[in-house]
Every structure is written in C-alpha cells, then in structure tokens.
Amino acid sequence: MERPEFFSFHNGEKAPLPFSQAEYDTRLMGLRTIMDAHGVEVAVLTSMHNIAYYSGFLYCAFGRPYGLVVTADQAVVIAAGIDGGQPWRRCACDALTYTDWQRGNFWRAVLSVTGTARVAGYEGDHMTLAARQAFFDAAAPRDTVDLAPMTMRQRMVKSAAERDLIRAGAAVADIGGWAMKTAIREGVREIEVAMAGRNAMELEIAHRFPDAEYRDTWVWFQSGLNTDGAHNPVTGRRLQRGDILSLNAFPMISGYYTALERTLFIGELDDASRAIWEANVEAHELGMSLMRPGIRCSEITREINDFLSGRGLLQYRSFGYGHSFGVLSHYYGREAGLELREDIDTRLEPGMVISMEPMLTIPEGQPGAGGYREHDILIITEEGAENITAFPYGPAHNVV
C-alpha cells in the first residue's frame, strides 16, 4: 500500500473548545480583513499563539512544524501524525495530518491548501530562516507580507469571552497564592511550596473547566538570593526565618496565561527591607492608578520612573512595569506592542488586559537585599480599569 504524504483524520466527534464557533469565526474574519487590506491571498501561520487564537488548537511541537493555513474561504490546521485525531477534534476548522514517511510532507500539506505563486502572509517573528526557505521552495510565492505585527494588534484587544476567561484565571491564581502562603514555614523547601500552589490551581481549573485540556500550569516560588530575578526557577533551598520570598502563580487555561506575584517575608521584617518593600508597593499603586483609556504605555512608565528616581531607587528596577495578557506562556506568545516600557507608545483602550508589576532588585550585601515584586492584572474599561486580582499585598498582609 502506498504511504500518504498527508491525509484527513476526522477521528471521533469535535470536542468543546474554550470559545464558541462564532468567536473563532469573528477572529478569522478579522484576519481576513487584515489580509485584504495588505493584498494577501493566503496566510501561513506557524506560531503556537496564533494557531491557538484563530483555530483553538494548541500544539505541542516536539521538534515538528505545525501550521494554520487561511484563505478567503478555508482555514486548515496542519498537524503531525503523532497527534492522532486530536488536532481536528480540538480546532474550530478543518485539519490535515502530515506523515513522517519522507521529509517535506508538512510543506506538501500546506501547499495543498495554498497553491503556488500567490501573495502569502507569514509570521516574521516566528518562522525560522530554514522554514522560510522551505516555504519559498514549496509554494514559490509571488510576494510575501509579514502578518505578525497586525495579528498581534488584533490579539491585543480582548473579546468579552476572552475577558471572562482571564477573570477566571486570575481567580485561580489567587487560590494558588493562598495555597502557597499556607504551605510557607521555616525548613520547608521552595519546591514543596511551589507544588502546593500548582496542585491547588490545577484542581480548580479542572473544577471550573471540566471540558478543557489541562497543561502548562506552573509556579515559581523563590526565597532569599533566588528572588533577585523574576523568572528564576524553583530550587530545593529550605526557607529560613527572615527570608524574603517571592510567590508567583501561573495558571494556564486553554493557552491563556494569568499571573499572581507577591513579595512576602517569613517570621520577621527588618527596617531596610520594609522601606524598599513599601516603596515598591507605592510604585505599584501609582501605576494602577494611571491605567485608563487613552494614556500611552510610555507615559505610565515615565511617571513610575520619576517616582522611583525621587526615592533613589530607579537604578534597582529590573524590567518593564507590565505587559499584555492573552494567548501566551513562558515559551510562546508575546504582545510586545502592549508593554509598559519607555519605547512603547501604544495608547490603552477598552478591552486591553495588562499587568502592573514593578520590581526592585537590591544586590546581595546591601541592606534590604532581594527582589521585591507585586503583580495585579487590570482590564481597561471605558472609564478606567478593573483590577481582577484579589490577593492582598504589602507588609501588613504578607509577613508570614
């Protein structure tokens, strides 16, 4: 029997997706509007975030390419045979399965939808040079357009359904935070506290979303020197009295990331640490008070910079003060056009979802050494902003 290069595998029934079919149809309509405006006849999307956003399918690459091909009248996920019928069941459109029998079958499956010599859109911030060359060799596009900036802009403004899911994620993060706080005591390892938070969140997600796939929820819980970076991994260090702690809960619901981050101390708090912590809390509250439609990201950044500079602390700032939320994780996605940094002039508008998360890192050997960070998620409204994070912050609440 001849082995196929690719084939349709509609195995079982379509599964419930995170959003309605109408939601995905509206997103695809937005993409096709972008394509029409730039003369694009066919879009070949390859990133986890865009494929999930437009189709509902969140792939696991494991070294294999995946795609979503969109034309004026078709949307087709291109997935690897190792996934069986799951890509078709978990997408809001059609799907093709490519086989491993020979190299290039992924592109042959793509080509079956795109055709050749057409104006093609792709993601310039995701497609590798090797993949781009393979695409050019297969499809011989007449011209190409980088769709990454436009699709990012579409994703930046969340629908009502997305905002509801993100609110649920923030509530799950609060539950993870409480589970971690309860587990904190002298002698306990970072990993044990982290596991308590992760387990609580995964159980809560399964309770709230019984039809979802459960994957990727994680925790970073850091202590002492390990708090100096926002993304430092969990270790086996045992907590000691007087330690600065950093609690970071990250529930993942159908590819949608939410976060809770808090500074804590165990047992006691010295005066130098209190002063730094309280200053960072003030910066946090100032930033949240500035969130409203029409203000530029760079304007918010400048005001917080001025505040920290006036207290002689700006040099200890580690990164930007916040970022967009949606289909992203620590290994896929980023709506870089909506970040609170000096070089981002995007104006906030209703429907955007953005964090406020100032961090100060005081080097080891100095009074108050450690990393101080608070993190709340806000939804921009017509009048201002809705804070959807409920876990308390500051010295009055988080000296354990």
Short mmCIF file of C-alpha atoms in Angstrom, two decimals:
data_model
loop_
_atom_site.label_atom_id
_atom_site.label_comp_id
_atom_site.label_asym_id
_atom_site.label_seq_id
_atom_site.Cartn_x
_atom_site.Cartn_y
_atom_site.Cartn_z
CA MET A 1 0.00 0.00 0.00
CA GLU A 2 1.30 3.47 -0.88
CA ARG A 3 2.04 5.61 2.15
CA PRO A 4 0.29 9.00 2.10
CA GLU A 5 2.12 12.30 2.39
CA PHE A 6 -0.85 13.75 4.29
CA PHE A 7 -4.49 12.89 4.89
CA SER A 8 -7.66 13.89 6.75
CA PHE A 9 -8.18 12.14 10.09
CA HIS A 10 -11.59 13.09 11.48
CA ASN A 11 -11.47 10.66 14.38
CA GLY A 12 -14.38 10.92 16.83
CA GLU A 13 -16.53 13.99 17.38
CA LYS A 14 -15.47 17.62 17.70
CA ALA A 15 -14.61 18.47 21.32
CA PRO A 16 -15.84 21.52 23.27
CA LEU A 17 -13.42 24.42 22.71
CA PRO A 18 -12.56 27.32 25.02
CA PHE A 19 -14.78 29.64 22.95
CA SER A 20 -17.81 29.41 20.69
CA GLN A 21 -17.65 28.78 16.96
CA ALA A 22 -18.91 32.35 16.47
CA GLU A 23 -15.91 33.65 18.44
CA TYR A 24 -13.44 31.84 16.18
CA ASP A 25 -15.36 32.92 13.07
CA THR A 26 -15.09 36.53 14.21
CA ARG A 27 -11.34 36.18 14.76
CA LEU A 28 -10.88 34.68 11.31
CA MET A 29 -12.96 37.48 9.84
CA GLY A 30 -10.56 39.93 11.48
CA LEU A 31 -7.58 38.09 10.00
CA ARG A 32 -9.15 38.06 6.54
CA THR A 33 -9.79 41.80 6.84
CA ILE A 34 -6.08 42.26 7.56
CA MET A 35 -5.21 40.04 4.60
CA ASP A 36 -7.49 42.00 2.25
CA ALA A 37 -6.00 45.31 3.40
CA HIS A 38 -2.49 44.10 2.51
CA GLY A 39 -3.30 42.15 -0.64
CA VAL A 40 -2.58 38.76 0.99
CA GLU A 41 -4.22 35.79 -0.73
CA VAL A 42 -3.14 33.10 1.72
CA ALA A 43 -1.80 33.21 5.28
CA VAL A 44 0.51 30.52 6.68
CA LEU A 45 0.63 30.91 10.47
CA THR A 46 3.14 28.81 12.40
CA SER A 47 3.24 30.08 16.00
CA MET A 48 1.51 28.37 18.90
CA HIS A 49 -0.24 31.58 19.91
CA ASN A 50 -1.69 32.49 16.51
CA ILE A 51 -2.76 28.94 15.66
CA ALA A 52 -4.48 28.70 19.06
CA TYR A 53 -6.03 32.17 18.75
CA TYR A 54 -7.56 31.61 15.31
CA SER A 55 -8.37 27.87 15.50
CA GLY A 56 -8.49 26.81 19.16
CA PHE A 57 -5.78 24.15 18.67
CA LEU A 58 -2.71 24.47 20.91
CA TYR A 59 0.02 22.26 19.54
CA CYS A 60 2.99 20.52 21.16
CA ALA A 61 5.80 20.84 18.63
CA PHE A 62 8.43 18.44 20.00
CA GLY A 63 10.63 19.37 17.04
CA ARG A 64 7.88 19.14 14.42
CA PRO A 65 6.36 22.02 12.40
CA TYR A 66 2.69 22.96 12.71
CA GLY A 67 0.61 25.45 10.78
CA LEU A 68 -2.73 27.10 10.16
CA VAL A 69 -3.42 27.97 6.52
CA VAL A 70 -6.10 30.61 5.93
CA THR A 71 -7.53 31.65 2.57
CA ALA A 72 -10.62 33.64 1.66
CA ASP A 73 -12.81 30.57 2.20
CA GLN A 74 -10.71 27.99 4.05
CA ALA A 75 -8.96 27.59 7.41
CA VAL A 76 -6.99 24.36 7.84
CA VAL A 77 -4.76 23.24 10.70
CA ILE A 78 -1.69 21.28 9.51
CA ALA A 79 -0.63 18.86 12.24
CA ALA A 80 1.73 15.91 12.73
CA GLY A 81 0.56 12.31 12.65
CA ILE A 82 1.82 11.72 16.19
CA ASP A 83 -1.21 13.67 17.48
CA GLY A 84 -3.78 11.30 16.01
CA GLY A 85 -7.20 12.91 15.59
CA GLN A 86 -6.76 15.40 18.43
CA PRO A 87 -5.87 18.41 16.22
CA TRP A 88 -9.12 18.05 14.26
CA ARG A 89 -11.20 17.44 17.39
CA ARG A 90 -9.66 20.47 19.13
CA CYS A 91 -9.92 23.03 16.34
CA ALA A 92 -12.79 25.17 15.08
CA CYS A 93 -11.97 24.49 11.42
CA ASP A 94 -10.66 21.68 9.21
CA ALA A 95 -7.37 19.84 9.71
CA LEU A 96 -4.86 17.83 7.70
CA THR A 97 -2.43 15.30 9.16
CA TYR A 98 1.01 15.02 7.59
CA THR A 99 3.13 11.89 7.90
CA ASP A 100 6.80 11.28 8.72
CA TRP A 101 7.38 8.91 5.79
CA GLN A 102 9.52 11.46 3.95
CA ARG A 103 10.93 14.91 4.59
CA GLY A 104 8.88 17.87 3.45
CA ASN A 105 5.44 16.35 3.96
CA PHE A 106 4.45 19.28 6.17
CA TRP A 107 5.05 21.68 3.30
CA ARG A 108 3.30 19.39 0.84
CA ALA A 109 0.22 19.51 3.08
CA VAL A 110 0.50 23.30 3.30
CA LEU A 111 0.86 23.54 -0.47
CA SER A 112 -2.32 21.52 -0.98
CA VAL A 113 -4.22 24.47 0.52
CA THR A 114 -2.11 27.45 -0.54
CA GLY A 115 -1.38 26.57 -4.14
CA THR A 116 1.60 28.27 -5.76
CA ALA A 117 2.58 31.73 -6.99
CA ARG A 118 0.25 33.60 -4.61
CA VAL A 119 0.76 36.56 -2.28
CA ALA A 120 1.46 34.85 1.03
CA GLY A 121 1.40 36.14 4.59
CA TYR A 122 3.62 34.67 7.28
CA GLU A 123 4.89 35.44 10.80
CA GLY A 124 8.26 37.12 10.54
CA ASP A 125 8.87 36.90 14.28
CA HIS A 126 8.35 33.13 14.36
CA MET A 127 9.24 31.45 11.06
CA THR A 128 12.89 30.42 11.04
CA LEU A 129 15.17 31.12 8.08
CA ALA A 130 15.17 27.41 7.26
CA ALA A 131 11.37 27.20 7.38
CA ARG A 132 11.04 30.35 5.30
CA GLN A 133 13.32 28.90 2.62
CA ALA A 134 11.37 25.62 2.63
CA PHE A 135 8.13 27.59 2.24
CA PHE A 136 9.56 29.59 -0.67
CA ASP A 137 10.83 26.44 -2.35
CA ALA A 138 7.45 24.71 -2.00
CA ALA A 139 4.95 27.50 -2.65
CA ALA A 140 7.03 29.90 -4.79
CA PRO A 141 5.00 32.90 -3.52
CA ARG A 142 4.60 35.84 -5.89
CA ASP A 143 5.14 38.16 -2.93
CA THR A 144 5.14 37.93 0.88
CA VAL A 145 3.79 40.05 3.73
CA ASP A 146 4.79 39.81 7.40
CA LEU A 147 1.48 39.48 9.25
CA ALA A 148 2.96 39.25 12.76
CA PRO A 149 2.53 42.93 13.74
CA MET A 150 -1.09 43.06 12.52
CA THR A 151 -2.14 39.80 14.13
CA MET A 152 -0.54 40.93 17.38
CA ARG A 153 -2.55 44.13 17.24
CA GLN A 154 -5.75 42.12 16.74
CA ARG A 155 -4.96 39.91 19.74
CA MET A 156 -4.23 42.90 22.00
CA VAL A 157 -7.92 43.84 22.35
CA LYS A 158 -9.78 41.02 24.08
CA SER A 159 -13.36 39.99 23.37
CA ALA A 160 -15.92 39.71 26.17
CA ALA A 161 -15.44 35.92 26.17
CA GLU A 162 -11.67 36.28 26.50
CA ARG A 163 -12.05 38.73 29.36
CA ASP A 164 -14.31 36.28 31.19
CA LEU A 165 -11.74 33.50 30.82
CA ILE A 166 -8.95 35.80 32.02
CA ARG A 167 -11.03 36.81 35.07
CA ALA A 168 -11.42 33.12 35.89
CA GLY A 169 -7.67 32.66 35.50
CA ALA A 170 -6.97 35.50 37.92
CA ALA A 171 -9.30 33.90 40.48
CA VAL A 172 -7.47 30.58 40.07
CA ALA A 173 -4.14 32.36 40.60
CA ASP A 174 -5.47 33.79 43.87
CA ILE A 175 -6.31 30.24 45.01
CA GLY A 176 -2.78 29.13 44.16
CA GLY A 177 -1.41 32.07 46.11
CA TRP A 178 -3.36 31.16 49.23
CA ALA A 179 -2.24 27.53 48.95
CA MET A 180 1.39 28.62 48.80
CA LYS A 181 1.05 31.06 51.67
CA THR A 182 -0.46 28.30 53.80
CA ALA A 183 2.48 26.00 52.97
CA ILE A 184 5.17 28.52 53.95
CA ARG A 185 7.11 27.75 57.14
CA GLU A 186 10.73 27.53 58.25
CA GLY A 187 12.55 24.48 56.94
CA VAL A 188 10.20 23.81 54.01
CA ARG A 189 11.83 23.64 50.57
CA GLU A 190 10.90 26.01 47.76
CA ILE A 191 9.74 23.06 45.65
CA GLU A 192 7.25 21.93 48.31
CA VAL A 193 5.61 25.36 48.45
CA ALA A 194 5.52 25.52 44.65
CA MET A 195 3.87 22.11 44.40
CA ALA A 196 1.13 23.15 46.83
CA GLY A 197 0.27 26.14 44.64
CA ARG A 198 0.38 24.24 41.38
CA ASN A 199 -1.76 21.37 42.64
CA ALA A 200 -4.40 23.73 44.04
CA MET A 201 -4.62 25.61 40.74
CA GLU A 202 -4.84 22.53 38.53
CA LEU A 203 -7.66 21.11 40.63
CA GLU A 204 -9.50 24.43 40.50
CA ILE A 205 -9.09 24.69 36.72
CA ALA A 206 -10.46 21.15 36.32
CA HIS A 207 -13.42 22.14 38.51
CA ARG A 208 -14.18 25.34 36.59
CA PHE A 209 -13.45 23.99 33.10
CA PRO A 210 -14.41 20.28 33.03
CA ASP A 211 -14.13 20.04 29.22
CA ALA A 212 -10.70 21.65 28.91
CA GLU A 213 -7.28 20.13 28.32
CA TYR A 214 -5.04 20.52 31.38
CA ARG A 215 -1.48 21.54 30.67
CA ASP A 216 1.28 24.00 31.44
CA THR A 217 0.11 25.49 34.79
CA TRP A 218 3.23 26.23 36.83
CA VAL A 219 4.64 28.07 39.85
CA TRP A 220 7.88 29.88 40.60
CA PHE A 221 8.39 30.18 44.34
CA GLN A 222 11.69 31.80 45.28
CA SER A 223 13.48 32.64 48.53
CA GLY A 224 16.50 34.67 49.62
CA LEU A 225 19.02 35.28 46.87
CA ASN A 226 16.81 33.34 44.44
CA THR A 227 14.32 36.25 44.43
CA ASP A 228 16.71 38.53 42.50
CA GLY A 229 15.21 37.53 39.11
CA ALA A 230 11.55 37.40 38.16
CA HIS A 231 11.95 34.14 36.21
CA ASN A 232 14.36 32.25 38.47
CA PRO A 233 13.44 28.54 38.65
CA VAL A 234 12.33 26.79 41.81
CA THR A 235 15.09 25.12 43.87
CA GLY A 236 15.35 22.78 46.86
CA ARG A 237 16.51 25.58 49.19
CA ARG A 238 14.93 25.43 52.66
CA LEU A 239 13.23 28.56 53.96
CA GLN A 240 14.84 30.41 56.86
CA ARG A 241 13.48 32.96 59.30
CA GLY A 242 13.86 36.48 57.93
CA ASP A 243 13.94 35.31 54.28
CA ILE A 244 12.45 37.47 51.56
CA LEU A 245 10.08 35.33 49.47
CA SER A 246 8.59 35.71 46.00
CA LEU A 247 5.30 33.96 45.26
CA ASN A 248 4.46 33.50 41.56
CA ALA A 249 1.35 31.59 40.45
CA PHE A 250 0.72 30.97 36.75
CA PRO A 251 -2.48 29.09 35.86
CA MET A 252 -2.87 28.15 32.20
CA ILE A 253 -6.39 27.71 30.83
CA SER A 254 -6.58 26.62 27.18
CA GLY A 255 -3.42 28.52 26.32
CA TYR A 256 -4.45 31.65 28.25
CA TYR A 257 -1.94 32.81 30.85
CA THR A 258 -2.72 34.69 34.05
CA ALA A 259 -0.42 35.52 36.93
CA LEU A 260 -0.21 36.47 40.58
CA GLU A 261 3.10 37.66 42.03
CA ARG A 262 3.70 38.81 45.60
CA THR A 263 6.57 39.66 47.94
CA LEU A 264 6.49 38.01 51.37
CA PHE A 265 8.80 37.64 54.37
CA ILE A 266 8.98 34.73 56.76
CA GLY A 267 8.92 35.39 60.51
CA GLU A 268 10.34 38.90 60.66
CA LEU A 269 10.96 42.02 58.56
CA ASP A 270 13.92 44.37 59.10
CA ASP A 271 13.63 48.14 58.67
CA ALA A 272 15.70 48.36 55.46
CA SER A 273 13.62 45.66 53.77
CA ARG A 274 10.39 47.29 54.91
CA ALA A 275 11.43 50.63 53.37
CA ILE A 276 12.21 49.04 49.98
CA TRP A 277 9.06 46.94 50.03
CA GLU A 278 6.82 49.88 50.90
CA ALA A 279 8.38 51.99 48.14
CA ASN A 280 7.69 49.26 45.60
CA VAL A 281 4.12 48.96 46.84
CA GLU A 282 3.72 52.73 46.35
CA ALA A 283 5.05 52.41 42.80
CA HIS A 284 2.62 49.55 42.23
CA GLU A 285 -0.36 51.57 43.45
CA LEU A 286 0.74 54.62 41.45
CA GLY A 287 0.93 52.52 38.30
CA MET A 288 -2.52 51.02 38.82
CA SER A 289 -3.99 54.49 39.39
CA LEU A 290 -2.69 55.59 35.98
CA MET A 291 -4.38 52.82 33.99
CA ARG A 292 -7.12 54.33 31.80
CA PRO A 293 -8.11 54.60 28.14
CA GLY A 294 -6.00 56.99 26.07
CA ILE A 295 -2.83 57.04 28.15
CA ARG A 296 0.33 55.82 26.43
CA CYS A 297 2.37 52.94 27.82
CA SER A 298 5.44 55.18 27.77
CA GLU A 299 3.62 57.85 29.82
CA ILE A 300 2.81 55.36 32.58
CA THR A 301 6.43 54.20 32.53
CA ARG A 302 7.74 57.74 32.79
CA GLU A 303 5.59 58.57 35.82
CA ILE A 304 6.68 55.46 37.72
CA ASN A 305 10.30 56.15 36.75
CA ASP A 306 10.00 59.66 38.19
CA PHE A 307 8.55 58.27 41.42
CA LEU A 308 11.35 55.73 41.89
CA SER A 309 14.01 58.24 40.86
CA GLY A 310 12.78 60.62 43.54
CA ARG A 311 13.42 57.92 46.14
CA GLY A 312 16.82 56.98 44.78
CA LEU A 313 15.62 53.54 43.66
CA LEU A 314 15.30 53.71 39.88
CA GLN A 315 18.66 52.01 39.34
CA TYR A 316 17.25 48.88 41.00
CA ARG A 317 14.40 48.49 38.52
CA SER A 318 14.77 45.21 36.60
CA PHE A 319 12.39 45.36 33.60
CA GLY A 320 9.21 46.98 32.25
CA TYR A 321 6.28 47.63 34.55
CA GLY A 322 3.70 45.38 32.88
CA HIS A 323 2.58 43.55 29.76
CA SER A 324 -0.44 42.29 27.85
CA PHE A 325 -2.27 39.09 28.69
CA GLY A 326 -3.91 36.52 26.44
CA VAL A 327 -2.61 33.52 24.48
CA LEU A 328 0.91 33.37 25.85
CA SER A 329 3.18 31.43 28.14
CA HIS A 330 6.84 31.39 29.15
CA TYR A 331 7.64 29.61 25.88
CA TYR A 332 5.19 31.03 23.35
CA GLY A 333 3.41 34.25 22.57
CA ARG A 334 4.07 37.89 23.38
CA GLU A 335 2.09 41.00 22.55
CA ALA A 336 5.12 43.23 22.67
CA GLY A 337 3.17 46.24 21.41
CA LEU A 338 1.39 46.42 24.77
CA GLU A 339 4.15 46.62 27.36
CA LEU A 340 4.83 49.31 29.95
CA ARG A 341 8.25 50.43 28.72
CA GLU A 342 9.86 53.65 27.60
CA ASP A 343 9.87 52.63 23.93
CA ILE A 344 6.19 51.61 23.65
CA ASP A 345 3.80 54.42 22.70
CA THR A 346 0.63 52.32 22.35
CA ARG A 347 -2.42 54.01 23.85
CA LEU A 348 -4.51 51.90 26.21
CA GLU A 349 -8.05 51.21 25.03
CA PRO A 350 -11.08 49.35 26.38
CA GLY A 351 -10.71 45.58 26.12
CA MET A 352 -6.97 45.52 26.62
CA VAL A 353 -5.71 43.43 29.55
CA ILE A 354 -2.42 44.44 31.13
CA SER A 355 -0.46 43.84 34.31
CA MET A 356 1.11 46.28 36.73
CA GLU A 357 4.22 44.61 38.15
CA PRO A 358 7.06 46.86 39.30
CA MET A 359 10.15 45.05 40.60
CA LEU A 360 13.14 46.31 42.53
CA THR A 361 16.24 44.12 42.96
CA ILE A 362 18.66 45.11 45.75
CA PRO A 363 22.03 43.33 45.33
CA GLU A 364 23.31 40.86 47.89
CA GLY A 365 25.36 42.54 50.64
CA GLN A 366 23.27 45.72 50.71
CA PRO A 367 20.59 46.47 53.34
CA GLY A 368 17.26 45.07 52.20
CA ALA A 369 18.84 42.71 49.66
CA GLY A 370 16.45 40.73 47.48
CA GLY A 371 13.84 41.07 44.76
CA TYR A 372 10.56 42.89 45.51
CA ARG A 373 7.64 42.43 43.14
CA GLU A 374 3.86 42.87 43.20
CA HIS A 375 1.65 41.94 40.26
CA ASP A 376 -2.02 42.69 39.54
CA ILE A 377 -3.97 42.22 36.30
CA LEU A 378 -6.20 45.03 35.05
CA ILE A 379 -8.82 45.12 32.30
CA ILE A 380 -9.08 48.52 30.62
CA THR A 381 -12.68 49.79 30.60
CA GLU A 382 -14.43 52.82 29.12
CA GLU A 383 -13.95 54.72 32.39
CA GLY A 384 -10.66 53.39 33.76
CA ALA A 385 -9.54 49.90 34.73
CA GLU A 386 -10.94 46.86 36.53
CA ASN A 387 -8.47 45.12 38.84
CA ILE A 388 -9.23 41.39 38.69
CA THR A 389 -6.54 40.32 41.22
CA ALA A 390 -7.79 39.88 44.81
CA PHE A 391 -4.80 38.50 46.75
CA PRO A 392 -3.57 41.17 49.24
CA TYR A 393 -0.12 42.74 49.02
CA GLY A 394 2.31 44.60 51.26
CA PRO A 395 3.86 44.27 54.74
CA ALA A 396 0.51 44.42 56.55
CA HIS A 397 -0.59 41.15 54.90
CA ASN A 398 2.43 39.14 53.78
CA VAL A 399 4.81 38.69 56.70
CA VAL A 400 4.16 35.01 57.36
#
